[in-house]
mmCIF file of C-alpha atoms in Angstrom:
data_model
loop_
_atom_site.group_PDB
_atom_site.id
_atom_site.type_symbol
_atom_site.label_atom_id
_atom_site.label_comp_id
_atom_site.label_asym_id
_atom_site.label_seq_id
_atom_site.Cartn_x
_atom_site.Cartn_y
_atom_site.Cartn_z
ATOM 1 C CA UNK A 6 34.517 -38.100 4.933
ATOM 2 C CA UNK A 7 36.319 -36.544 2.037
ATOM 3 C CA UNK A 8 34.719 -35.532 -1.179
ATOM 4 C CA UNK A 9 36.755 -34.540 -4.184
ATOM 5 C CA UNK A 10 35.630 -32.742 -7.273
ATOM 6 C CA UNK A 11 36.767 -33.881 -10.653
ATOM 7 C CA UNK A 12 35.538 -33.180 -14.106
ATOM 8 C CA UNK A 13 33.877 -35.719 -16.340
ATOM 9 C CA UNK A 14 34.404 -33.519 -19.357
ATOM 10 C CA UNK A 15 33.809 -34.483 -22.942
ATOM 11 C CA UNK A 16 36.412 -33.975 -25.657
ATOM 12 C CA UNK A 17 37.310 -30.572 -26.940
ATOM 13 C CA UNK A 18 36.436 -30.282 -30.591
ATOM 14 C CA UNK A 19 39.942 -30.915 -31.806
ATOM 15 C CA UNK A 20 40.326 -34.031 -29.728
ATOM 16 C CA UNK A 21 36.893 -35.231 -30.741
ATOM 17 C CA UNK A 22 37.797 -34.839 -34.384
ATOM 18 C CA UNK A 23 41.038 -36.744 -33.960
ATOM 19 C CA UNK A 24 39.389 -39.498 -32.008
ATOM 20 C CA UNK A 25 36.546 -39.689 -34.437
ATOM 21 C CA UNK A 26 38.993 -40.373 -37.238
ATOM 22 C CA UNK A 27 40.412 -43.239 -35.252
ATOM 23 C CA UNK A 28 36.948 -44.615 -34.591
ATOM 24 C CA UNK A 29 35.916 -44.199 -38.178
ATOM 25 C CA UNK A 30 39.037 -45.924 -39.383
ATOM 26 C CA UNK A 31 38.117 -48.936 -37.270
ATOM 27 C CA UNK A 32 34.577 -48.955 -38.586
ATOM 28 C CA UNK A 33 33.187 -47.829 -35.234
ATOM 29 C CA UNK A 34 29.609 -46.641 -35.107
ATOM 30 C CA UNK A 35 27.018 -46.976 -32.387
ATOM 31 C CA UNK A 36 27.453 -48.924 -29.188
ATOM 32 C CA UNK A 37 25.211 -51.737 -30.350
ATOM 33 C CA UNK A 38 27.546 -52.422 -33.242
ATOM 34 C CA UNK A 39 30.799 -51.994 -31.336
ATOM 35 C CA UNK A 40 33.160 -54.859 -31.996
ATOM 36 C CA UNK A 41 34.769 -56.860 -29.242
ATOM 37 C CA UNK A 42 38.418 -55.883 -28.877
ATOM 38 C CA UNK A 43 41.004 -58.150 -30.380
ATOM 39 C CA UNK A 44 43.128 -59.842 -27.761
ATOM 40 C CA UNK A 45 46.762 -58.842 -27.627
ATOM 41 C CA UNK A 46 49.412 -61.234 -28.855
ATOM 42 C CA UNK A 47 50.276 -62.147 -25.290
ATOM 43 C CA UNK A 48 46.724 -62.586 -24.050
ATOM 44 C CA UNK A 49 46.664 -66.316 -24.750
ATOM 45 C CA UNK A 50 49.451 -66.619 -22.208
ATOM 46 C CA UNK A 51 47.648 -64.764 -19.424
ATOM 47 C CA UNK A 52 47.892 -66.856 -16.303
ATOM 48 C CA UNK A 53 45.358 -66.543 -13.475
ATOM 49 C CA UNK A 54 48.061 -67.859 -11.147
ATOM 50 C CA UNK A 55 50.841 -65.562 -12.331
ATOM 51 C CA UNK A 56 53.413 -64.423 -9.765
ATOM 52 C CA UNK A 57 52.274 -60.821 -9.330
ATOM 53 C CA UNK A 58 55.365 -59.956 -7.291
ATOM 54 C CA UNK A 59 57.203 -59.928 -10.608
ATOM 55 C CA UNK A 60 54.776 -57.402 -12.092
ATOM 56 C CA UNK A 61 53.650 -53.893 -11.218
ATOM 57 C CA UNK A 62 50.597 -51.800 -12.029
ATOM 58 C CA UNK A 63 50.460 -48.192 -13.170
ATOM 59 C CA UNK A 64 47.045 -46.578 -13.293
ATOM 60 C CA UNK A 65 45.723 -43.175 -14.331
ATOM 61 C CA UNK A 66 42.722 -41.902 -12.411
ATOM 62 C CA UNK A 67 41.016 -38.672 -11.399
ATOM 63 C CA UNK A 68 42.450 -37.142 -8.234
ATOM 64 C CA UNK A 69 40.625 -38.285 -5.120
ATOM 65 C CA UNK A 70 38.740 -41.026 -6.944
ATOM 66 C CA UNK A 71 40.493 -43.885 -5.140
ATOM 67 C CA UNK A 72 41.788 -44.241 -1.539
ATOM 68 C CA UNK A 73 45.077 -42.488 -0.827
ATOM 69 C CA UNK A 74 46.466 -45.653 0.760
ATOM 70 C CA UNK A 75 45.592 -47.824 -2.235
ATOM 71 C CA UNK A 76 49.267 -48.492 -3.190
ATOM 72 C CA UNK A 77 49.954 -49.951 0.258
ATOM 73 C CA UNK A 78 46.755 -51.989 0.163
ATOM 74 C CA UNK A 79 47.722 -53.391 -3.223
ATOM 75 C CA UNK A 80 51.191 -54.203 -1.920
ATOM 76 C CA UNK A 81 49.750 -55.978 1.107
ATOM 77 C CA UNK A 82 47.077 -57.897 -0.751
ATOM 78 C CA UNK A 83 48.438 -58.539 -4.236
ATOM 79 C CA UNK A 84 52.196 -58.435 -3.502
ATOM 80 C CA UNK A 85 52.694 -56.075 -6.413
ATOM 81 C CA UNK A 86 53.602 -52.412 -6.710
ATOM 82 C CA UNK A 87 50.961 -49.850 -7.633
ATOM 83 C CA UNK A 88 51.892 -46.485 -9.123
ATOM 84 C CA UNK A 89 49.093 -43.960 -9.311
ATOM 85 C CA UNK A 90 49.158 -41.149 -11.877
ATOM 86 C CA UNK A 91 46.355 -38.636 -12.207
ATOM 87 C CA UNK A 92 44.439 -36.935 -14.974
ATOM 88 C CA UNK A 93 42.172 -33.945 -14.469
ATOM 89 C CA UNK A 94 39.690 -34.678 -17.238
ATOM 90 C CA UNK A 95 38.689 -37.277 -19.777
ATOM 91 C CA UNK A 96 40.278 -35.068 -22.420
ATOM 92 C CA UNK A 97 43.631 -35.275 -20.672
ATOM 93 C CA UNK A 98 43.818 -39.042 -20.525
ATOM 94 C CA UNK A 99 42.356 -39.491 -24.012
ATOM 95 C CA UNK A 100 44.985 -37.195 -25.478
ATOM 96 C CA UNK A 101 47.663 -39.220 -23.726
ATOM 97 C CA UNK A 102 46.306 -42.598 -24.768
ATOM 98 C CA UNK A 103 45.716 -41.657 -28.391
ATOM 99 C CA UNK A 104 49.033 -39.878 -28.945
ATOM 100 C CA UNK A 105 50.717 -43.071 -30.087
ATOM 101 C CA UNK A 106 53.557 -43.102 -27.549
ATOM 102 C CA UNK A 107 54.053 -45.790 -24.910
ATOM 103 C CA UNK A 108 52.321 -44.375 -21.835
ATOM 104 C CA UNK A 109 53.509 -47.094 -19.471
ATOM 105 C CA UNK A 110 49.961 -47.332 -18.182
ATOM 106 C CA UNK A 111 48.289 -50.632 -17.420
ATOM 107 C CA UNK A 112 44.832 -49.480 -16.292
ATOM 108 C CA UNK A 113 42.977 -46.223 -16.949
ATOM 109 C CA UNK A 114 39.780 -44.805 -15.480
ATOM 110 C CA UNK A 115 37.608 -43.213 -18.182
ATOM 111 C CA UNK A 116 33.910 -42.566 -18.672
ATOM 112 C CA UNK A 117 31.938 -45.158 -20.596
ATOM 113 C CA UNK A 118 31.708 -43.407 -23.943
ATOM 114 C CA UNK A 119 35.474 -42.935 -23.883
ATOM 115 C CA UNK A 120 36.030 -46.612 -23.178
ATOM 116 C CA UNK A 121 33.873 -47.275 -26.218
ATOM 117 C CA UNK A 122 35.979 -44.940 -28.340
ATOM 118 C CA UNK A 123 39.253 -46.444 -27.087
ATOM 119 C CA UNK A 124 37.966 -49.894 -27.914
ATOM 120 C CA UNK A 125 36.963 -48.850 -31.407
ATOM 121 C CA UNK A 126 40.428 -47.382 -31.841
ATOM 122 C CA UNK A 127 41.939 -50.782 -30.959
ATOM 123 C CA UNK A 128 43.666 -49.583 -27.792
ATOM 124 C CA UNK A 129 42.022 -51.845 -25.220
ATOM 125 C CA UNK A 130 42.720 -55.353 -24.044
ATOM 126 C CA UNK A 131 39.524 -57.395 -23.767
ATOM 127 C CA UNK A 132 38.492 -58.068 -20.204
ATOM 128 C CA UNK A 133 39.427 -61.624 -19.223
ATOM 129 C CA UNK A 134 36.651 -62.707 -16.816
ATOM 130 C CA UNK A 135 38.668 -65.653 -15.544
ATOM 131 C CA UNK A 136 41.102 -63.138 -14.042
ATOM 132 C CA UNK A 137 38.359 -61.077 -12.361
ATOM 133 C CA UNK A 138 36.142 -63.425 -10.345
ATOM 134 C CA UNK A 139 34.755 -60.430 -8.446
ATOM 135 C CA UNK A 140 32.834 -59.475 -11.581
ATOM 136 C CA UNK A 141 30.200 -61.671 -9.967
ATOM 137 C CA UNK A 142 29.649 -58.874 -7.410
ATOM 138 C CA UNK A 143 28.283 -56.505 -10.060
ATOM 139 C CA UNK A 144 24.568 -55.942 -10.371
ATOM 140 C CA UNK A 145 23.147 -57.760 -13.420
ATOM 141 C CA UNK A 146 22.184 -54.325 -14.776
ATOM 142 C CA UNK A 147 25.861 -53.337 -14.803
ATOM 143 C CA UNK A 148 26.404 -55.882 -17.548
ATOM 144 C CA UNK A 149 23.711 -54.341 -19.762
ATOM 145 C CA UNK A 150 25.315 -50.966 -20.406
ATOM 146 C CA UNK A 151 24.706 -49.973 -23.987
ATOM 147 C CA UNK A 152 28.253 -48.848 -24.734
ATOM 148 C CA UNK A 153 29.661 -52.232 -23.596
ATOM 149 C CA UNK A 154 27.124 -54.987 -23.062
ATOM 150 C CA UNK A 155 28.652 -57.867 -21.146
ATOM 151 C CA UNK A 156 31.622 -55.808 -19.905
ATOM 152 C CA UNK A 157 33.663 -56.956 -22.870
ATOM 153 C CA UNK A 158 36.285 -54.205 -22.712
ATOM 154 C CA UNK A 159 35.506 -52.196 -19.562
ATOM 155 C CA UNK A 160 34.480 -52.692 -15.944
ATOM 156 C CA UNK A 161 32.174 -50.096 -14.353
ATOM 157 C CA UNK A 162 33.477 -48.315 -11.242
ATOM 158 C CA UNK A 163 30.749 -45.753 -10.460
ATOM 159 C CA UNK A 164 27.484 -44.750 -12.084
ATOM 160 C CA UNK A 165 24.766 -42.166 -11.748
ATOM 161 C CA UNK A 166 22.579 -39.648 -13.501
ATOM 162 C CA UNK A 167 21.963 -35.929 -13.974
ATOM 163 C CA UNK A 168 19.087 -33.881 -12.649
ATOM 164 C CA UNK A 169 18.130 -30.675 -10.888
ATOM 165 C CA UNK A 170 19.573 -29.799 -7.491
ATOM 166 C CA UNK A 171 17.532 -27.064 -5.795
ATOM 167 C CA UNK A 172 16.736 -25.111 -2.630
ATOM 168 C CA UNK A 173 13.347 -26.103 -1.269
ATOM 169 C CA UNK A 174 13.103 -22.899 0.774
ATOM 170 C CA UNK A 175 13.960 -20.490 -2.054
ATOM 171 C CA UNK A 176 11.716 -21.699 -4.871
ATOM 172 C CA UNK A 177 7.949 -21.451 -4.655
ATOM 173 C CA UNK A 178 7.286 -24.655 -6.575
ATOM 174 C CA UNK A 179 9.665 -27.632 -6.703
ATOM 175 C CA UNK A 180 11.085 -28.152 -10.207
ATOM 176 C CA UNK A 181 9.802 -31.158 -12.122
ATOM 177 C CA UNK A 182 10.903 -30.425 -15.682
ATOM 178 C CA UNK A 183 14.056 -29.429 -17.539
ATOM 179 C CA UNK A 184 12.016 -26.402 -18.598
ATOM 180 C CA UNK A 185 12.225 -25.215 -14.979
ATOM 181 C CA UNK A 186 15.968 -24.815 -15.543
ATOM 182 C CA UNK A 187 15.683 -23.416 -19.051
ATOM 183 C CA UNK A 188 12.838 -21.023 -18.229
ATOM 184 C CA UNK A 189 13.065 -20.495 -14.481
ATOM 185 C CA UNK A 190 10.317 -18.850 -12.406
ATOM 186 C CA UNK A 191 10.670 -15.215 -11.365
ATOM 187 C CA UNK A 192 12.282 -15.985 -8.005
ATOM 188 C CA UNK A 193 14.982 -18.025 -9.772
ATOM 189 C CA UNK A 194 15.904 -15.636 -12.603
ATOM 190 C CA UNK A 195 19.698 -15.273 -12.811
ATOM 191 C CA UNK A 196 19.954 -17.711 -9.893
ATOM 192 C CA UNK A 197 20.351 -20.888 -11.942
ATOM 193 C CA UNK A 198 23.432 -22.664 -13.264
ATOM 194 C CA UNK A 199 23.793 -25.230 -16.005
ATOM 195 C CA UNK A 200 26.770 -27.448 -16.740
ATOM 196 C CA UNK A 201 29.436 -26.256 -19.104
ATOM 197 C CA UNK A 202 30.665 -29.607 -20.418
ATOM 198 C CA UNK A 203 29.431 -30.222 -23.906
ATOM 199 C CA UNK A 204 27.045 -33.173 -23.755
ATOM 200 C CA UNK A 205 25.647 -32.089 -20.361
ATOM 201 C CA UNK A 206 25.291 -28.468 -21.429
ATOM 202 C CA UNK A 207 22.993 -29.688 -24.187
ATOM 203 C CA UNK A 208 21.166 -32.309 -22.110
ATOM 204 C CA UNK A 209 18.389 -30.136 -20.555
ATOM 205 C CA UNK A 210 17.342 -28.741 -23.930
ATOM 206 C CA UNK A 211 17.633 -32.118 -25.648
ATOM 207 C CA UNK A 212 15.412 -33.812 -23.105
ATOM 208 C CA UNK A 213 12.959 -30.900 -22.918
ATOM 209 C CA UNK A 214 12.519 -31.211 -26.682
ATOM 210 C CA UNK A 215 12.046 -34.984 -26.436
ATOM 211 C CA UNK A 216 15.189 -35.953 -28.330
ATOM 212 C CA UNK A 217 17.769 -38.617 -27.663
ATOM 213 C CA UNK A 218 20.802 -37.545 -25.639
ATOM 214 C CA UNK A 219 22.786 -39.165 -28.451
ATOM 215 C CA UNK A 220 21.112 -37.298 -31.269
ATOM 216 C CA UNK A 221 23.215 -36.684 -34.372
ATOM 217 C CA UNK A 222 20.461 -34.811 -36.218
ATOM 218 C CA UNK A 223 21.496 -31.373 -37.469
ATOM 219 C CA UNK A 224 17.862 -30.281 -37.454
ATOM 220 C CA UNK A 225 17.356 -31.358 -33.848
ATOM 221 C CA UNK A 226 20.625 -29.827 -32.697
ATOM 222 C CA UNK A 227 19.656 -26.527 -34.316
ATOM 223 C CA UNK A 228 16.506 -26.501 -32.199
ATOM 224 C CA UNK A 229 18.547 -27.450 -29.137
ATOM 225 C CA UNK A 230 20.867 -24.538 -29.803
ATOM 226 C CA UNK A 231 17.956 -22.123 -30.141
ATOM 227 C CA UNK A 232 16.478 -23.309 -26.853
ATOM 228 C CA UNK A 233 19.808 -22.969 -25.061
ATOM 229 C CA UNK A 234 20.324 -19.457 -26.443
ATOM 230 C CA UNK A 235 16.849 -18.498 -25.264
ATOM 231 C CA UNK A 236 17.668 -19.812 -21.779
ATOM 232 C CA UNK A 237 21.120 -18.263 -21.432
ATOM 233 C CA UNK A 238 20.034 -14.716 -20.368
ATOM 234 C CA UNK A 239 18.026 -16.274 -17.527
ATOM 235 C CA UNK A 240 20.972 -18.192 -16.071
ATOM 236 C CA UNK A 241 23.679 -16.976 -13.740
ATOM 237 C CA UNK A 242 26.348 -18.947 -15.591
ATOM 238 C CA UNK A 243 27.535 -22.324 -16.876
ATOM 239 C CA UNK A 244 29.306 -24.111 -14.050
ATOM 240 C CA UNK A 245 30.413 -27.651 -13.235
ATOM 241 C CA UNK A 246 32.252 -27.576 -9.954
ATOM 242 C CA UNK A 247 31.022 -25.140 -7.302
ATOM 243 C CA UNK A 248 27.253 -25.182 -7.735
ATOM 244 C CA UNK A 249 26.842 -27.148 -4.487
ATOM 245 C CA UNK A 250 28.481 -24.417 -2.469
ATOM 246 C CA UNK A 251 26.532 -21.773 -4.382
ATOM 247 C CA UNK A 252 23.298 -23.550 -3.473
ATOM 248 C CA UNK A 253 24.313 -23.736 0.168
ATOM 249 C CA UNK A 254 25.004 -20.001 0.269
ATOM 250 C CA UNK A 255 21.810 -19.139 -1.590
ATOM 251 C CA UNK A 256 23.669 -17.454 -4.450
ATOM 252 C CA UNK A 257 21.713 -19.797 -6.723
ATOM 253 C CA UNK A 258 18.462 -21.664 -6.105
ATOM 254 C CA UNK A 259 18.622 -24.334 -8.849
ATOM 255 C CA UNK A 260 21.406 -26.107 -10.713
ATOM 256 C CA UNK A 261 21.780 -28.805 -13.323
ATOM 257 C CA UNK A 262 23.798 -31.354 -11.342
ATOM 258 C CA UNK A 263 25.288 -34.820 -11.293
ATOM 259 C CA UNK A 264 23.474 -36.719 -8.567
ATOM 260 C CA UNK A 265 26.472 -37.322 -6.308
ATOM 261 C CA UNK A 266 27.388 -33.643 -6.308
ATOM 262 C CA UNK A 267 24.034 -32.385 -5.056
ATOM 263 C CA UNK A 268 24.529 -31.701 -1.307
ATOM 264 C CA UNK A 269 21.307 -33.322 -0.181
ATOM 265 C CA UNK A 270 22.648 -33.675 3.352
ATOM 266 C CA UNK A 271 21.577 -30.023 3.671
ATOM 267 C CA UNK A 272 17.971 -30.006 4.868
ATOM 268 C CA UNK A 273 16.868 -27.397 2.320
ATOM 269 C CA UNK A 274 18.486 -28.990 -0.745
ATOM 270 C CA UNK A 275 16.921 -31.738 -2.829
ATOM 271 C CA UNK A 276 17.663 -33.548 -6.093
ATOM 272 C CA UNK A 277 15.079 -34.464 -8.719
ATOM 273 C CA UNK A 278 15.228 -36.221 -12.077
ATOM 274 C CA UNK A 279 13.011 -34.206 -14.440
ATOM 275 C CA UNK A 280 9.943 -35.880 -15.863
ATOM 276 C CA UNK A 281 11.380 -35.862 -19.394
ATOM 277 C CA UNK A 282 14.108 -38.264 -18.235
ATOM 278 C CA UNK A 283 17.863 -37.951 -18.103
ATOM 279 C CA UNK A 284 21.114 -39.752 -18.789
ATOM 280 C CA UNK A 285 23.023 -42.665 -17.306
ATOM 281 C CA UNK A 286 26.716 -41.919 -16.905
ATOM 282 C CA UNK A 287 29.294 -44.554 -15.994
ATOM 283 C CA UNK A 288 32.966 -44.259 -15.047
ATOM 284 C CA UNK A 289 34.932 -47.370 -15.916
ATOM 285 C CA UNK A 290 38.252 -49.168 -15.608
ATOM 286 C CA UNK A 291 39.986 -50.428 -18.756
ATOM 287 C CA UNK A 292 43.162 -52.431 -19.370
ATOM 288 C CA UNK A 293 45.398 -50.981 -22.066
ATOM 289 C CA UNK A 294 46.440 -53.297 -24.858
ATOM 290 C CA UNK A 295 49.941 -51.850 -24.524
ATOM 291 C CA UNK A 296 50.141 -52.977 -20.877
ATOM 292 C CA UNK A 297 53.075 -55.225 -20.072
ATOM 293 C CA UNK A 298 51.446 -56.305 -16.797
ATOM 294 C CA UNK A 299 48.067 -57.568 -17.867
ATOM 295 C CA UNK A 300 47.661 -60.178 -15.140
ATOM 296 C CA UNK A 301 48.433 -57.542 -12.497
ATOM 297 C CA UNK A 302 46.113 -55.086 -14.226
ATOM 298 C CA UNK A 303 43.264 -57.566 -14.061
ATOM 299 C CA UNK A 304 44.168 -58.426 -10.453
ATOM 300 C CA UNK A 305 43.978 -54.710 -9.619
ATOM 301 C CA UNK A 306 40.457 -54.482 -11.042
ATOM 302 C CA UNK A 307 39.482 -57.662 -9.218
ATOM 303 C CA UNK A 308 40.734 -56.120 -5.959
ATOM 304 C CA UNK A 309 38.737 -52.941 -6.560
ATOM 305 C CA UNK A 310 35.583 -55.029 -7.041
ATOM 306 C CA UNK A 311 35.966 -56.538 -3.574
ATOM 307 C CA UNK A 312 32.909 -55.109 -1.777
ATOM 308 C CA UNK A 313 35.008 -53.881 1.140
ATOM 309 C CA UNK A 314 37.204 -51.941 -1.286
ATOM 310 C CA UNK A 315 34.620 -50.803 -3.805
ATOM 311 C CA UNK A 316 32.392 -49.450 -1.046
ATOM 312 C CA UNK A 317 34.991 -46.735 -0.409
ATOM 313 C CA UNK A 318 33.858 -44.874 -3.518
ATOM 314 C CA UNK A 319 30.236 -44.757 -2.449
ATOM 315 C CA UNK A 320 31.079 -43.734 1.097
ATOM 316 C CA UNK A 321 33.626 -41.057 0.216
ATOM 317 C CA UNK A 322 32.631 -39.731 -3.203
ATOM 318 C CA UNK A 323 28.913 -40.361 -2.660
ATOM 319 C CA UNK A 324 28.591 -41.881 -6.105
ATOM 320 C CA UNK A 325 26.736 -45.149 -6.385
ATOM 321 C CA UNK A 326 28.859 -48.168 -7.270
ATOM 322 C CA UNK A 327 27.522 -51.002 -9.453
ATOM 323 C CA UNK A 328 28.491 -53.538 -6.786
ATOM 324 C CA UNK A 329 25.495 -55.028 -4.993
ATOM 325 C CA UNK A 330 27.429 -56.359 -2.025
ATOM 326 C CA UNK A 331 29.171 -53.007 -1.541
ATOM 327 C CA UNK A 332 25.918 -51.047 -1.703
ATOM 328 C CA UNK A 333 24.161 -53.503 0.616
ATOM 329 C CA UNK A 334 26.946 -53.058 3.179
ATOM 330 C CA UNK A 335 26.755 -49.262 3.154
ATOM 331 C CA UNK A 336 25.954 -47.446 6.379
ATOM 332 C CA UNK A 337 22.135 -47.093 6.290
ATOM 333 C CA UNK A 338 22.369 -43.598 7.768
ATOM 334 C CA UNK A 339 24.697 -42.471 4.995
ATOM 335 C CA UNK A 340 22.240 -43.769 2.437
ATOM 336 C CA UNK A 341 19.302 -42.208 4.288
ATOM 337 C CA UNK A 342 21.036 -38.819 4.442
ATOM 338 C CA UNK A 343 21.939 -38.797 0.729
ATOM 339 C CA UNK A 344 18.864 -39.377 -1.388
ATOM 340 C CA UNK A 345 20.735 -40.006 -4.688
ATOM 341 C CA UNK A 346 22.396 -43.048 -3.092
ATOM 342 C CA UNK A 347 18.960 -44.614 -2.754
ATOM 343 C CA UNK A 348 18.436 -44.930 -6.499
ATOM 344 C CA UNK A 349 18.342 -48.550 -7.624
ATOM 345 C CA UNK A 350 20.057 -49.975 -10.727
ATOM 346 C CA UNK A 351 16.666 -50.208 -12.425
ATOM 347 C CA UNK A 352 16.104 -46.512 -11.644
ATOM 348 C CA UNK A 353 19.446 -45.679 -13.247
ATOM 349 C CA UNK A 354 18.803 -47.744 -16.337
ATOM 350 C CA UNK A 355 15.751 -45.607 -17.027
ATOM 351 C CA UNK A 356 18.294 -42.993 -18.049
ATOM 352 C CA UNK A 357 19.764 -42.950 -21.523
ATOM 353 C CA UNK A 358 23.420 -43.980 -21.730
ATOM 354 C CA UNK A 359 25.689 -41.396 -23.278
ATOM 355 C CA UNK A 360 27.641 -43.119 -26.035
ATOM 356 C CA UNK A 361 30.513 -42.013 -28.203
ATOM 357 C CA UNK A 362 29.233 -40.370 -31.393
ATOM 358 C CA UNK A 363 32.402 -40.718 -33.414
ATOM 359 C CA UNK A 364 32.869 -37.923 -35.917
ATOM 360 C CA UNK A 365 29.511 -36.416 -34.919
ATOM 361 C CA UNK A 366 30.966 -35.535 -31.503
ATOM 362 C CA UNK A 367 32.246 -32.308 -33.041
ATOM 363 C CA UNK A 368 28.655 -31.146 -33.415
ATOM 364 C CA UNK A 369 28.337 -30.938 -29.624
ATOM 365 C CA UNK A 370 31.652 -29.144 -29.303
ATOM 366 C CA UNK A 371 30.575 -26.599 -31.879
ATOM 367 C CA UNK A 372 27.153 -26.163 -30.255
ATOM 368 C CA UNK A 373 28.719 -25.618 -26.845
ATOM 369 C CA UNK A 374 31.171 -23.047 -28.162
ATOM 370 C CA UNK A 375 28.532 -21.148 -30.088
ATOM 371 C CA UNK A 376 26.124 -21.027 -27.122
ATOM 372 C CA UNK A 377 28.616 -20.091 -24.424
ATOM 373 C CA UNK A 378 30.627 -17.594 -26.500
ATOM 374 C CA UNK A 379 27.738 -15.249 -27.147
#
């Protein structure tokens, strides 16, 4: 089993500002008011029975997020050519997609709030359900995501939440609250990490204070900043990638963690969602309006949603997939050995979806910089 790290980072301040302008110009606001994307000029001609051998598909995805033999599988099953390009972070692909040049991409993998922003900027082709019959494999809850209800412009690939990953043998009392991260007990002082990406860096303090993860309030964010600054001297560092290994070695005893990255196969490591609640993150697939191979792009997504294909992500990345048939077919032992995989869609939807905040995204970039720079 392979397991690859990638970063679900949020935009740097400059990118956020640029993207926010695009969103604002399109009248974008909250997810509930997001407009359906306008179909491209050629969309009326999309043919479910198109000869895919005359098309190709170029995707951009995080390294290790799809099977290495996917191009051959696509060739064998769809009779079309797949070219895979990679991006390291959401910032990377967003900068590429919003630069204005022809990227040559047909499909991109981005997190949900970024799909929302791309849609508001007019860069996405609406999803054509008639070209993706495997949408029927998605859990009903996967069609109720606040940033894109009904999967109008994006199709979810993986989903999960954020919580506390900890060593049961090195803390006296199991953590139950975000305050256990922000104000750790004596045995955990300087042995705790929090995430460094902007929205997740703020999440523990936001939830501990009872605010929305999508707060835009200057007053609330000032209190969040104060709480984070108070916590900082008690942490070891802000860290997104290696906390699992640090927990295994005992260098740290608690970490703010995405569920799939908490190594719960280790007998002394557990994952808990704090009592104040958490987020719901989703990584999605979108078809670019600039794509010249839209039928093949939709066929690619339809292939991914085949349970036998989609299950790869859950089995190799250990992230849950919003595909009921794929999750039902998972090796029971794998699910038993990895507690986060046992969370149900209804459990996940208890978390608050992170949405794009438009021009207010810069507030989180500024907060992150001010907290981590001191």
